[in-house]
Short mmCIF file of C-alpha atoms in Angstrom, two decimals:
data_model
loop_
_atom_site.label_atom_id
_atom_site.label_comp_id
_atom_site.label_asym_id
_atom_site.label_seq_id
_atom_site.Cartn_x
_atom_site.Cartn_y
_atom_site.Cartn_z
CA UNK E 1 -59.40 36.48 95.08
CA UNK E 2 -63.05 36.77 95.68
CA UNK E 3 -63.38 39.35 92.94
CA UNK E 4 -61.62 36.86 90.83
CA UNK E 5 -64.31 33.65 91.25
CA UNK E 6 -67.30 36.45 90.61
CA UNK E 7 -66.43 37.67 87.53
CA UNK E 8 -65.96 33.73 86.71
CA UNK E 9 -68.97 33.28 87.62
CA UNK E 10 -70.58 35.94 85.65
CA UNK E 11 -68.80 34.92 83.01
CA UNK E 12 -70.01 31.89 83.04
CA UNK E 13 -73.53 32.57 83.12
CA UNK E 14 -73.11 35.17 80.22
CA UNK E 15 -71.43 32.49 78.17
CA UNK E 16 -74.33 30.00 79.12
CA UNK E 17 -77.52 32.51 79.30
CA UNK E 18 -78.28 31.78 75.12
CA UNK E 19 -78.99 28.34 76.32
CA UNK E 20 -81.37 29.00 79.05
CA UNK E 21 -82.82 32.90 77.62
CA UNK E 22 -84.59 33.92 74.32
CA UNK E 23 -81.55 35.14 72.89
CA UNK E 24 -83.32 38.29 71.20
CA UNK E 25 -84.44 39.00 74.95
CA UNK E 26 -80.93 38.64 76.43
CA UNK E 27 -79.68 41.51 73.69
CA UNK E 28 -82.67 44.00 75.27
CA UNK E 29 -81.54 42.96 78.58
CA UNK E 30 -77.70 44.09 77.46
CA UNK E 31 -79.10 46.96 76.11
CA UNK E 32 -81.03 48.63 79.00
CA UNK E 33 -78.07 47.46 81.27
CA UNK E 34 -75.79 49.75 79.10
CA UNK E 35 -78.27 52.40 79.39
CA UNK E 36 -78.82 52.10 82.97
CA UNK E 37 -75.20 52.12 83.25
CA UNK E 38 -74.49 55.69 81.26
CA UNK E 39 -77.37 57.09 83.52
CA UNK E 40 -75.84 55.77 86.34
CA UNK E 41 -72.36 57.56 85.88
CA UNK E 42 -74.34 60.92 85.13
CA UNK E 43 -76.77 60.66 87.98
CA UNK E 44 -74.55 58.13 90.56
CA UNK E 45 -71.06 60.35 90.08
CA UNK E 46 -72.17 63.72 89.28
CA UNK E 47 -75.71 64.47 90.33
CA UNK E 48 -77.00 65.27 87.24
CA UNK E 49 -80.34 64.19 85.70
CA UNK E 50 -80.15 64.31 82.14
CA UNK E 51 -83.27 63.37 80.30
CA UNK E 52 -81.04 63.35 76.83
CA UNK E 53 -80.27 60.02 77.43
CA UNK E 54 -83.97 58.75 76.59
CA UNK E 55 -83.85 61.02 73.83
CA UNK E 56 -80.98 59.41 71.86
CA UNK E 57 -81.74 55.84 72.87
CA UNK E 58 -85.34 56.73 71.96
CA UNK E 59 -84.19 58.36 68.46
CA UNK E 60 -81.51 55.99 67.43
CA UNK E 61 -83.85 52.56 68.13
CA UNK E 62 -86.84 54.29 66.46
CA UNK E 63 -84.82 55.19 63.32
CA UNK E 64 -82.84 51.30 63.35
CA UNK E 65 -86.16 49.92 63.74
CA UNK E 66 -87.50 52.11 60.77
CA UNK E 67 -84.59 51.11 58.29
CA UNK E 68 -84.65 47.46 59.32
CA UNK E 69 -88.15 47.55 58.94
CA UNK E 70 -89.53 49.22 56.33
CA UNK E 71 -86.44 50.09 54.06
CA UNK E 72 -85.38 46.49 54.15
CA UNK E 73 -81.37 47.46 54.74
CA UNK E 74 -78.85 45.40 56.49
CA UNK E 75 -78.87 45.02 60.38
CA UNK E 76 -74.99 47.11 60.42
CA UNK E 77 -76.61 50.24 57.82
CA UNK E 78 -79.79 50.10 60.15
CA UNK E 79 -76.98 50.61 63.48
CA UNK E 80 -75.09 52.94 61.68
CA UNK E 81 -78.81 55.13 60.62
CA UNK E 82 -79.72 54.72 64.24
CA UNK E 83 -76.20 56.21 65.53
CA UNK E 84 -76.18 58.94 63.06
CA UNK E 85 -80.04 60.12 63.98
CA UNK E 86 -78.29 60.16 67.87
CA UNK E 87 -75.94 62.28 66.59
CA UNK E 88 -78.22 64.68 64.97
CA UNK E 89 -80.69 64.53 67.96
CA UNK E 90 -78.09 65.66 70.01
CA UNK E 91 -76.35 68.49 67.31
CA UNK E 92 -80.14 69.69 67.50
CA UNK E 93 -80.91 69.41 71.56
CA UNK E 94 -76.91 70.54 72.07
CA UNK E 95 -77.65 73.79 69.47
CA UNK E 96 -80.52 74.84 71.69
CA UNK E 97 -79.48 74.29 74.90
CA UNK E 98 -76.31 76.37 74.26
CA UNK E 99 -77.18 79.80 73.70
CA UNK E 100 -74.61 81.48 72.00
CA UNK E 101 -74.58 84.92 70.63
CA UNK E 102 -72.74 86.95 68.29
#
């Protein structure tokens, strides 16, 4: 039951934190938390450190930023450049980091 009344509660505040927060400042806050979260199941469950993370958040906000930016596109096309440069990044990083032969 106790489980119950916190996750009301942080409902609540979740529902009510555009009020009180900068609401562009609340999405950064929901946006590290997510990150902190995937590094936290790599490092917290299986012990490993995994520096690719950066890399793809790093690669997909630089390249949204860019289109939103500079090429003027909608916010969705700017997500959707920003996912697809993760991808790459990691076709590239995965490519080299697997050493196959033959």
């Amino acid at each position: 039951m106790n489980k119950k009344i916190g996750y009301g509660i942080a409902l609540v505040l979740l529902l009510l934190a555009p009020l009180a927060v900068y609401p562009v400042f609340l999405m950064k806050v929901l946006c590290f938390a997510l990150f902190a979260c995937a590094f936290n199941l790599l490092i917290g469950f299986t012990g490993l450190l995994s520096f690719g993370h950066a890399a793809f958040f790093g690669a997909a906000g630089y390249v949204a930023g860019w289109a939103l930016r500079d090429l003027g596109l909608p916010t969705e096309l700017g997500i959707l450049l920003g996912v697809a440069a993760a991808a790459l990044t990691g076709l590239v990083m995965g490519a080299l980091a697997i050493r196959r032969q033959g």
